[in-house]
CSV table of C-alpha atoms in Angstrom, one decimal:
chain,number,residue,atom,x,y,z
A,12,MET,CA,75.2,129.0,105.9
A,13,ALA,CA,78.4,127.4,107.1
A,14,ASP,CA,81.7,128.7,107.3
A,15,LEU,CA,84.2,126.3,106.1
A,16,THR,CA,87.2,128.6,105.9
A,17,SER,CA,90.2,126.8,107.0
A,18,ASP,CA,92.9,128.0,109.1
A,19,PHE,CA,95.9,125.4,109.2
A,20,ILE,CA,98.8,126.3,111.3
A,21,GLY,CA,98.6,130.0,110.1
A,22,ILE,CA,97.8,128.6,106.3
A,23,ARG,CA,94.3,130.1,105.2
A,24,SER,CA,92.3,128.3,102.6
A,25,PRO,CA,88.1,128.9,101.8
A,26,ASN,CA,88.0,125.2,103.0
A,27,PRO,CA,89.4,122.9,104.4
A,28,PHE,CA,89.8,120.1,100.9
A,29,TRP,CA,93.8,120.4,99.7
A,30,LEU,CA,94.9,117.5,96.7
A,31,ALA,CA,97.7,115.7,98.3
A,32,SER,CA,101.0,115.9,96.6
A,33,ALA,CA,100.2,113.3,93.9
A,34,PRO,CA,100.0,113.8,89.7
A,35,PRO,CA,96.9,115.8,90.2
A,36,THR,CA,99.4,118.3,91.4
A,37,ASP,CA,101.9,117.4,89.1
A,38,LYS,CA,102.1,120.8,86.9
A,39,GLU,CA,100.9,124.3,86.6
A,40,TYR,CA,97.9,123.4,84.3
A,41,ASN,CA,96.2,120.9,86.6
A,42,VAL,CA,97.1,122.7,89.8
A,43,ARG,CA,94.7,126.4,87.9
A,44,ARG,CA,92.2,123.4,86.9
A,45,ALA,CA,91.6,122.3,90.2
A,46,PHE,CA,91.6,126.0,91.8
A,47,GLU,CA,89.1,126.9,89.3
A,48,ALA,CA,86.8,123.6,90.6
A,49,GLY,CA,86.7,124.6,93.9
A,50,TRP,CA,89.9,122.9,96.3
A,51,GLY,CA,90.7,124.8,98.8
A,52,GLY,CA,94.5,124.8,98.6
A,53,VAL,CA,97.3,121.8,96.9
A,54,VAL,CA,100.6,119.8,98.3
A,55,TRP,CA,102.6,120.2,94.8
A,56,LYS,CA,104.1,117.0,93.7
A,57,THR,CA,107.0,116.1,95.5
A,58,LEU,CA,110.2,118.1,94.2
A,59,GLY,CA,114.1,116.5,94.5
A,60,SER,CA,116.9,118.5,93.8
A,61,GLU,CA,119.8,119.3,91.4
A,62,GLY,CA,121.1,116.0,90.1
A,63,PRO,CA,120.6,113.2,87.9
A,64,PRO,CA,117.1,113.5,86.5
A,65,VAL,CA,113.8,111.4,88.2
A,66,VAL,CA,113.4,108.8,84.7
A,67,ASN,CA,109.7,107.1,85.3
A,68,VAL,CA,109.0,104.1,84.1
A,69,ASN,CA,106.6,104.2,80.7
A,70,GLY,CA,104.9,101.4,81.1
A,71,PRO,CA,101.9,101.2,83.6
A,72,ARG,CA,102.0,102.9,86.9
A,73,TYR,CA,99.4,101.7,88.6
A,74,GLY,CA,97.4,98.2,89.8
A,75,ALA,CA,94.0,98.2,91.3
A,76,ILE,CA,91.6,96.8,93.9
A,77,TYR,CA,87.7,97.4,92.9
A,78,GLY,CA,84.6,96.2,95.1
A,79,ALA,CA,82.0,94.1,93.2
A,80,ASP,CA,80.7,97.1,91.1
A,81,ARG,CA,83.5,97.5,89.5
A,82,ARG,CA,84.4,101.1,91.4
A,83,LEU,CA,88.0,101.7,92.9
A,84,LEU,CA,88.7,100.6,96.6
A,85,GLY,CA,92.5,100.8,96.1
A,86,LEU,CA,95.1,102.4,93.8
A,87,ASN,CA,98.6,100.9,93.5
A,88,ASN,CA,100.8,103.5,92.3
A,89,ILE,CA,105.2,102.6,91.4
A,90,GLU,CA,105.5,106.3,89.7
A,91,LEU,CA,108.5,108.8,91.5
A,92,ILE,CA,108.6,112.2,92.7
A,93,THR,CA,108.5,114.9,89.9
A,94,ASP,CA,110.0,114.2,86.6
A,95,ARG,CA,110.0,117.7,85.8
A,96,ASP,CA,112.8,120.0,85.8
A,97,LEU,CA,113.0,121.7,89.6
A,98,TYR,CA,113.3,125.4,88.2
A,99,THR,CA,110.5,124.9,86.0
A,100,ASN,CA,108.5,123.8,89.2
A,101,LEU,CA,109.4,126.8,90.9
A,102,GLU,CA,108.3,128.5,88.2
A,103,GLU,CA,104.7,127.4,87.8
A,104,ILE,CA,104.7,127.8,92.0
A,105,THR,CA,105.4,131.3,91.4
A,106,ARG,CA,102.8,132.1,89.6
A,107,VAL,CA,99.9,130.5,90.8
A,108,LYS,CA,100.5,131.4,93.9
A,109,ALA,CA,100.6,135.5,92.5
A,110,ASP,CA,97.3,133.9,90.9
A,111,TYR,CA,95.5,132.2,93.8
A,112,PRO,CA,96.6,134.4,97.1
A,113,ASP,CA,93.5,133.2,98.8
A,114,ARG,CA,94.7,128.8,98.2
A,115,ALA,CA,97.1,127.2,100.5
A,116,VAL,CA,99.8,126.2,97.8
A,117,ILE,CA,102.3,124.0,99.9
A,118,VAL,CA,105.1,121.8,98.2
A,119,SER,CA,106.6,118.3,99.1
A,120,LEU,CA,110.0,118.0,99.5
A,121,MET,CA,112.4,115.3,98.8
A,122,VAL,CA,116.2,115.3,98.5
A,123,PRO,CA,119.1,113.6,100.4
A,124,CYS,CA,119.4,113.5,103.9
A,125,GLU,CA,122.2,115.9,104.5
A,126,GLU,CA,122.2,119.2,105.4
A,127,GLY,CA,123.6,120.6,102.6
A,128,ALA,CA,120.8,118.9,100.1
A,129,TRP,CA,118.2,120.6,102.3
A,130,LYS,CA,120.0,124.4,102.7
A,131,ALA,CA,120.4,124.9,99.3
A,132,ILE,CA,116.2,123.8,97.8
A,133,LEU,CA,114.8,125.5,100.9
A,134,PRO,CA,115.6,129.1,99.5
A,135,LEU,CA,114.0,128.3,96.0
A,136,VAL,CA,111.2,126.8,97.7
A,137,GLU,CA,111.1,130.0,99.7
A,138,GLU,CA,111.3,132.7,96.6
A,139,THR,CA,108.4,131.3,95.1
A,140,GLY,CA,105.7,132.6,98.2
A,141,ALA,CA,104.6,129.2,98.6
A,142,ASP,CA,102.5,128.6,102.1
A,143,GLY,CA,104.9,126.7,103.4
A,144,ILE,CA,106.6,122.8,103.1
A,145,GLU,CA,105.9,119.4,103.4
A,146,LEU,CA,108.3,117.1,103.5
A,147,ASN,CA,108.1,113.5,102.1
A,148,PHE,CA,109.3,110.8,104.6
A,149,GLY,CA,106.7,108.2,102.8
A,150,CYS,CA,107.2,107.5,99.5
A,151,PRO,CA,107.5,103.5,100.3
A,152,HIS,CA,109.1,103.1,96.8
A,153,GLY,CA,111.7,103.7,94.3
A,154,MET,CA,112.7,106.5,96.5
A,155,SER,CA,113.6,105.1,99.6
A,156,GLU,CA,115.6,102.4,98.4
A,157,ARG,CA,118.0,105.9,97.2
A,158,GLY,CA,118.0,106.2,101.2
A,159,MET,CA,114.7,108.7,101.0
A,160,GLY,CA,111.1,108.8,101.3
A,161,ALA,CA,110.2,106.1,103.7
A,162,ALA,CA,113.5,104.9,104.1
A,163,VAL,CA,113.7,108.7,106.4
A,164,GLY,CA,110.4,108.0,107.7
A,165,GLN,CA,111.1,104.4,109.5
A,166,VAL,CA,113.8,106.6,111.7
A,167,PRO,CA,112.9,109.0,114.2
A,168,GLU,CA,116.5,110.7,114.7
A,169,TYR,CA,116.9,111.5,110.8
A,170,ILE,CA,113.1,112.8,111.2
A,171,GLU,CA,114.3,115.2,114.3
A,172,MET,CA,117.5,115.7,112.2
A,173,VAL,CA,115.7,117.2,108.8
A,174,THR,CA,112.7,118.7,110.5
A,175,ARG,CA,115.5,120.9,112.4
A,176,TRP,CA,117.3,121.8,109.4
A,177,CYS,CA,114.3,122.7,107.5
A,178,LYS,CA,113.0,125.2,110.6
A,179,GLN,CA,116.7,126.6,110.3
A,180,TYR,CA,116.9,127.1,107.0
A,181,TYR,CA,113.0,127.8,106.2
A,182,SER,CA,110.9,130.5,107.8
A,183,LYS,CA,107.1,129.3,106.7
A,184,PRO,CA,105.7,126.3,108.4
A,185,VAL,CA,107.1,122.7,108.1
A,186,ILE,CA,104.8,119.9,107.7
A,187,VAL,CA,105.9,116.6,107.9
A,188,LYS,CA,104.6,113.5,106.1
A,189,LEU,CA,104.8,109.7,107.9
A,190,THR,CA,104.6,107.1,106.6
A,191,PRO,CA,102.2,104.2,107.6
A,192,ASN,CA,105.2,101.4,107.0
A,193,ILE,CA,105.9,101.4,110.9
A,194,THR,CA,104.9,99.3,113.8
A,195,ASP,CA,103.2,102.8,115.8
A,196,ILE,CA,103.1,105.9,114.3
A,197,ARG,CA,103.2,108.1,117.3
A,198,LYS,CA,106.8,107.3,117.2
A,199,PRO,CA,107.4,108.9,114.4
A,200,ALA,CA,105.3,111.8,115.4
A,201,ALA,CA,107.1,112.8,118.5
A,202,ALA,CA,110.3,113.1,116.2
A,203,ALA,CA,108.3,115.2,113.5
A,204,HIS,CA,107.4,117.3,116.9
A,205,ALA,CA,110.5,117.6,118.8
A,206,GLY,CA,112.2,118.5,115.5
A,207,GLY,CA,110.1,121.4,115.2
A,208,ALA,CA,107.4,120.6,113.2
A,209,ASP,CA,104.6,122.9,112.8
A,210,ALA,CA,102.0,119.7,112.0
A,211,VAL,CA,101.9,116.3,110.6
A,212,SER,CA,100.5,114.8,107.4
A,213,LEU,CA,99.2,111.5,107.5
A,214,ILE,CA,99.3,108.8,105.7
A,215,ASN,CA,101.4,108.5,102.7
A,216,THR,CA,100.8,105.2,101.2
A,217,ILE,CA,100.8,101.5,102.6
A,218,ASN,CA,103.6,99.3,101.0
A,219,SER,CA,101.6,96.7,98.5
A,220,ILE,CA,101.7,94.4,96.0
A,221,THR,CA,98.0,94.4,94.4
A,222,SER,CA,97.9,91.4,92.5
A,223,VAL,CA,99.4,89.1,90.1
A,224,ASN,CA,99.0,88.1,86.5
A,225,LEU,CA,98.7,83.9,86.6
A,226,ASP,CA,99.9,84.3,82.8
A,227,THR,CA,103.1,85.6,83.3
A,228,MET,CA,103.1,84.9,86.6
A,229,SER,CA,104.6,89.0,87.1
A,230,PRO,CA,103.3,91.3,89.6
A,231,GLU,CA,101.1,94.4,88.2
A,232,PRO,CA,101.5,96.7,87.2
A,233,SER,CA,104.0,95.0,85.0
A,234,ILE,CA,106.8,96.0,83.4
A,235,ASP,CA,108.0,94.1,80.8
A,236,GLY,CA,108.0,91.1,82.7
A,237,LYS,CA,108.1,92.6,85.8
A,238,GLY,CA,107.0,94.2,88.9
A,239,SER,CA,107.7,96.1,91.8
A,240,HIS,CA,106.0,96.8,95.3
A,241,GLY,CA,104.2,100.2,94.9
A,242,GLY,CA,102.2,102.5,97.1
A,243,TYR,CA,98.5,101.9,98.1
A,244,CYS,CA,96.2,104.2,98.6
A,245,GLY,CA,92.2,104.8,98.4
A,246,PRO,CA,89.0,104.2,100.0
A,247,ALA,CA,90.4,100.9,101.5
A,248,VAL,CA,93.6,102.6,103.5
A,249,LYS,CA,90.8,104.9,105.4
A,250,PRO,CA,90.8,102.6,108.1
A,251,ILE,CA,94.1,103.1,108.7
A,252,ALA,CA,94.5,106.2,108.2
A,253,MET,CA,91.6,107.0,110.9
A,254,SER,CA,93.4,104.7,113.6
A,255,MET,CA,97.3,106.1,112.9
A,256,VAL,CA,95.5,109.6,113.4
A,257,SER,CA,93.5,108.9,116.4
A,258,GLU,CA,96.6,107.5,118.1
A,259,ILE,CA,98.5,111.0,117.2
A,260,ALA,CA,95.7,113.1,118.7
A,261,ARG,CA,94.8,111.3,121.6
A,262,ASP,CA,98.9,110.7,122.9
A,263,PRO,CA,98.8,113.2,125.9
A,264,GLY,CA,102.6,114.0,124.4
A,265,LEU,CA,101.7,115.3,121.5
A,266,ARG,CA,98.7,116.4,121.6
A,267,GLY,CA,97.5,120.1,120.4
A,268,LEU,CA,100.3,119.0,117.7
A,269,PRO,CA,98.1,120.0,113.8
A,270,ILE,CA,97.6,116.9,111.5
A,271,SER,CA,96.6,117.1,107.7
A,272,GLY,CA,94.0,113.9,107.4
A,273,ILE,CA,95.3,111.8,103.8
A,274,GLY,CA,93.5,108.2,103.2
A,275,GLY,CA,90.7,107.3,101.2
A,276,VAL,CA,88.7,110.9,101.6
A,277,THR,CA,86.2,110.1,99.2
A,278,THR,CA,82.7,112.2,100.5
A,279,TRP,CA,82.3,115.1,102.5
A,280,ARG,CA,81.5,112.7,105.0
A,281,ASP,CA,84.8,110.9,105.0
A,282,ALA,CA,86.2,114.5,105.8
A,283,ALA,CA,84.2,115.0,108.8
A,284,GLU,CA,85.2,111.9,110.3
A,285,PHE,CA,88.9,112.1,109.8
A,286,MET,CA,88.5,116.0,111.7
A,287,ALA,CA,85.9,114.5,114.4
A,288,LEU,CA,89.5,112.0,115.1
A,289,GLY,CA,92.2,115.4,115.4
A,290,ALA,CA,92.8,116.4,111.6
A,291,GLY,CA,92.8,120.2,111.1
A,292,ASN,CA,91.9,120.1,107.3
A,293,VAL,CA,92.4,117.0,104.7
A,294,GLN,CA,94.1,115.8,101.7
A,295,VAL,CA,92.5,113.9,99.3
A,296,CYS,CA,94.5,112.1,96.2
A,297,THR,CA,92.7,109.0,94.3
A,298,ALA,CA,89.1,109.9,94.3
A,299,ALA,CA,89.9,113.2,92.3
A,300,MET,CA,92.3,110.6,90.0
A,301,THR,CA,88.6,108.2,90.0
A,302,TYR,CA,86.3,111.2,89.3
A,303,GLY,CA,88.0,114.2,88.9
A,304,PHE,CA,88.7,117.3,90.0
A,305,LYS,CA,84.6,118.2,90.6
A,306,ILE,CA,84.5,116.0,93.8
A,307,VAL,CA,85.5,118.6,95.4
A,308,GLN,CA,82.2,120.4,95.3
A,309,GLU,CA,80.5,117.5,96.2
A,310,MET,CA,82.5,118.0,99.5
A,311,ILE,CA,82.2,121.6,100.0
A,312,SER,CA,78.3,121.7,99.9
A,313,GLY,CA,77.6,118.3,102.1
A,314,LEU,CA,80.5,119.4,104.5
A,315,SER,CA,78.1,122.8,104.8
A,316,ASP,CA,74.5,121.3,104.6
A,317,TYR,CA,75.9,118.6,107.6
A,318,MET,CA,77.3,121.9,109.6
A,319,ASP,CA,74.2,123.6,109.3
A,320,SER,CA,72.1,120.1,110.3
A,321,LYS,CA,74.3,120.3,113.3
A,322,GLY,CA,74.0,124.4,113.7
A,323,MET,CA,77.7,124.4,113.6
A,324,THR,CA,79.4,128.0,112.0
A,325,SER,CA,83.2,127.0,111.7
A,326,ILE,CA,85.3,123.9,111.0
A,327,ASP,CA,86.5,124.3,114.6
A,328,GLU,CA,83.6,123.0,116.2
A,329,ILE,CA,84.3,119.4,114.7
A,330,VAL,CA,87.7,118.8,114.7
A,331,GLY,CA,89.0,116.7,117.8
A,332,ARG,CA,84.8,116.1,118.3
A,333,ALA,CA,85.6,112.5,118.6
A,334,VAL,CA,89.0,112.3,120.4
A,335,PRO,CA,87.5,111.8,123.8
A,336,ASN,CA,84.8,108.8,122.8
A,337,VAL,CA,88.6,107.0,121.4
A,338,THR,CA,90.5,104.7,124.1
A,339,ASP,CA,91.8,101.1,124.4
A,340,TRP,CA,89.5,98.0,124.2
A,341,GLN,CA,89.8,97.2,128.8
A,342,TYR,CA,88.2,100.5,128.8
A,343,LEU,CA,85.0,99.9,127.2
A,344,ASN,CA,81.7,99.7,128.9
A,345,LEU,CA,81.1,95.7,130.1
A,346,ASN,CA,77.9,96.6,131.6
A,347,TYR,CA,76.2,97.8,128.1
A,348,VAL,CA,74.2,95.1,126.2
A,349,ALA,CA,72.9,95.5,123.3
A,350,LYS,CA,70.7,93.0,120.7
A,351,ALA,CA,69.4,92.9,117.7
A,352,LYS,CA,66.5,93.3,115.7
A,353,ILE,CA,65.2,92.6,112.5
A,354,ASP,CA,62.6,94.8,110.5
A,355,GLN,CA,60.4,92.4,109.1
A,356,ASP,CA,58.8,95.2,106.1
A,357,LEU,CA,62.5,95.8,105.3
A,358,CYS,CA,63.4,92.5,105.0
A,359,ILE,CA,63.9,90.6,101.9
A,360,SER,CA,64.1,87.2,102.8
A,361,CYS,CA,67.5,87.1,101.4
A,362,GLY,CA,69.3,85.0,104.3
A,363,ARG,CA,72.9,86.6,104.5
A,364,CYS,CA,72.2,86.9,107.7
A,365,PHE,CA,71.4,83.3,109.0
A,366,ALA,CA,74.0,81.5,107.2
A,367,ALA,CA,76.7,84.3,108.3
A,368,CYS,CA,75.7,83.6,112.1
A,369,GLU,CA,74.5,80.0,111.9
A,370,ASP,CA,78.1,79.4,110.2
A,371,THR,CA,80.7,81.1,111.6
A,372,SER,CA,79.5,83.4,114.5
A,373,HIS,CA,77.1,82.7,117.4
A,374,GLN,CA,73.8,80.9,115.8
A,375,ALA,CA,71.3,83.7,116.6
A,376,ILE,CA,68.9,84.1,114.0
A,377,ALA,CA,66.7,81.2,113.3
A,378,MET,CA,64.7,81.1,110.2
A,379,SER,CA,61.4,79.1,109.7
A,380,ASP,CA,59.6,77.4,107.0
A,381,ASP,CA,58.5,80.5,105.1
A,382,ARG,CA,62.0,82.0,105.5
A,383,THR,CA,61.2,84.7,108.2
A,384,PHE,CA,64.0,85.7,110.1
A,385,THR,CA,63.8,86.4,113.7
A,386,VAL,CA,66.6,86.6,116.1
A,387,ILE,CA,67.1,84.3,119.4
A,388,ASP,CA,68.2,87.0,121.9
A,389,GLU,CA,69.2,84.2,124.0
A,390,GLU,CA,72.0,83.5,122.0
A,391,CYS,CA,72.7,86.7,120.8
A,392,VAL,CA,75.7,88.8,121.3
A,393,ALA,CA,75.2,92.1,119.4
A,394,CYS,CA,78.3,91.3,117.4
A,395,ASN,CA,76.9,93.3,114.5
A,396,LEU,CA,78.2,90.9,111.9
A,397,CYS,CA,74.1,90.3,110.8
A,398,VAL,CA,73.8,94.2,110.4
A,399,ASN,CA,77.6,94.0,107.9
A,400,VAL,CA,76.1,91.7,105.8
A,401,CYS,CA,72.5,92.4,105.2
A,402,PRO,CA,71.7,94.1,101.6
A,403,VAL,CA,69.4,96.1,102.8
A,404,GLU,CA,70.0,99.0,104.8
A,405,ASP,CA,68.4,99.6,108.2
A,406,CYS,CA,67.0,96.4,108.0
A,407,ILE,CA,68.6,95.0,111.1
A,408,THR,CA,70.4,97.2,113.5
A,409,MET,CA,71.7,96.8,117.2
A,410,GLU,CA,69.3,98.1,119.8
A,411,ALA,CA,70.9,98.2,123.3
A,412,MET,CA,68.7,97.1,125.9
A,413,THR,CA,66.6,98.8,128.8
A,414,PRO,CA,68.5,99.8,132.0
A,415,GLY,CA,67.1,97.1,134.9
A,416,ALA,CA,66.3,94.6,132.3
A,417,VAL,CA,67.5,91.1,132.8
A,418,ASP,CA,69.9,90.2,129.6
A,419,PRO,CA,68.3,86.7,128.5
A,420,ARG,CA,72.0,85.5,127.2
A,421,THR,CA,73.2,85.8,131.0
A,422,GLY,CA,70.7,85.9,133.1
A,423,ARG,CA,72.2,88.7,134.7
A,424,THR,CA,70.1,92.6,135.4
A,425,VAL,CA,71.7,94.9,133.0
A,426,GLU,CA,72.9,97.9,135.4
A,427,ALA,CA,70.2,100.6,135.4
A,428,ASP,CA,71.6,103.6,133.7
A,429,TYR,CA,75.0,101.9,133.8
A,430,ALA,CA,75.4,103.9,137.2
A,431,ASN,CA,78.0,101.5,138.6
A,432,TRP,CA,80.3,102.1,135.1
A,433,THR,CA,81.2,105.9,136.9
A,434,THR,CA,83.0,104.3,139.3
A,435,HIS,CA,84.1,101.0,137.8
A,436,PRO,CA,88.0,100.4,138.0
A,437,ASN,CA,88.0,99.8,133.9
A,438,ASN,CA,86.3,103.1,133.5
A,439,PRO,CA,89.4,106.2,132.7
A,440,ALA,CA,87.4,108.6,134.3
A,441,SER,CA,86.5,106.9,137.6
A,442,ASN,CA,88.3,107.5,140.7
A,443,ALA,CA,89.2,103.5,140.9
A,444,ALA,CA,90.8,103.4,138.1
A,445,GLU,CA,95.0,102.7,137.9
């Protein structure tokens, strides 16, 4: 049986599935229910410093993007950090950690970008016995207008400065949560690394407006006729998150910097993909808010079954396995040739592949009078669009041509075993590569 025990920057938990800092981790009641359901850890909803209380809106806080079956694909929120008293939160964190010593409890923090503010709150957090802190440098709304959240995360110098303060005044691990609302995610990651961060977590939410009410002409969610940009999360952001995780994982200057992956994790497979791209663990929010805390049980059993099927005994065998296969476009093997193939036994003659290819691609699918669809090899460039639009799984596949065969489209021979690729200048492993 696979061992899902996670040791992320010295913080142990029974599995790599943590709840992200968000409404599900806002209070003791929620966190206890989460731990009883099986979550390996939580990042407590972001705490602020003493001072004027945070006031959240009392109208709708969430907007949504749905799939055709009304499955929630993306969630936009305009909620701020916790509006509960700092000391109430600290007391609850202390009790929870004492009762669940085997679970990871991380405290998310966001205070003004002043050394005194951080120096004041860090000892209070340390007294709770929590396993570490996460610096919220990502929130794109509400707090950023006050000079916090993404306003800090978009300035590498601020990231490095605050991280240094935290490493100076706090003895446990410091995780820096990065904003995706930036041109190059490697810059803030490098700043966190330079400041001494033990790890980075990403991505925080993406700045967004999900919809507009065309009757009131107000962005949704609407508060008394007005709307605001908010933070976008859920399955729709997963591709963006995985790309940013991989950029950090494969950067030579950041290699070895631990990563906690966040962004649309809904299934065990999502988690495994994040870990394969370099994440040491994952954090989940929208999936829990959509399906409840017990969704973690599917994640645990699914990942365990996958690892058993691959003969893996530790999650460390997954982490980073795909990173060497992430490269820049210029290094892709241009000698590789594939063609689409339609399984006539599975085809339901819907014609979606034909319409897509005929109208928008390469006119590489033919339709007979009896609606039989076949691939025209001479025109197929293996773009994969037909595979993506086909409603029947595995009905259309891409099959690599046998080395030595003649590509009917170009008339050129597919190089045997792609041997020339090993010495091709575009191959980063080649001695001829620049």
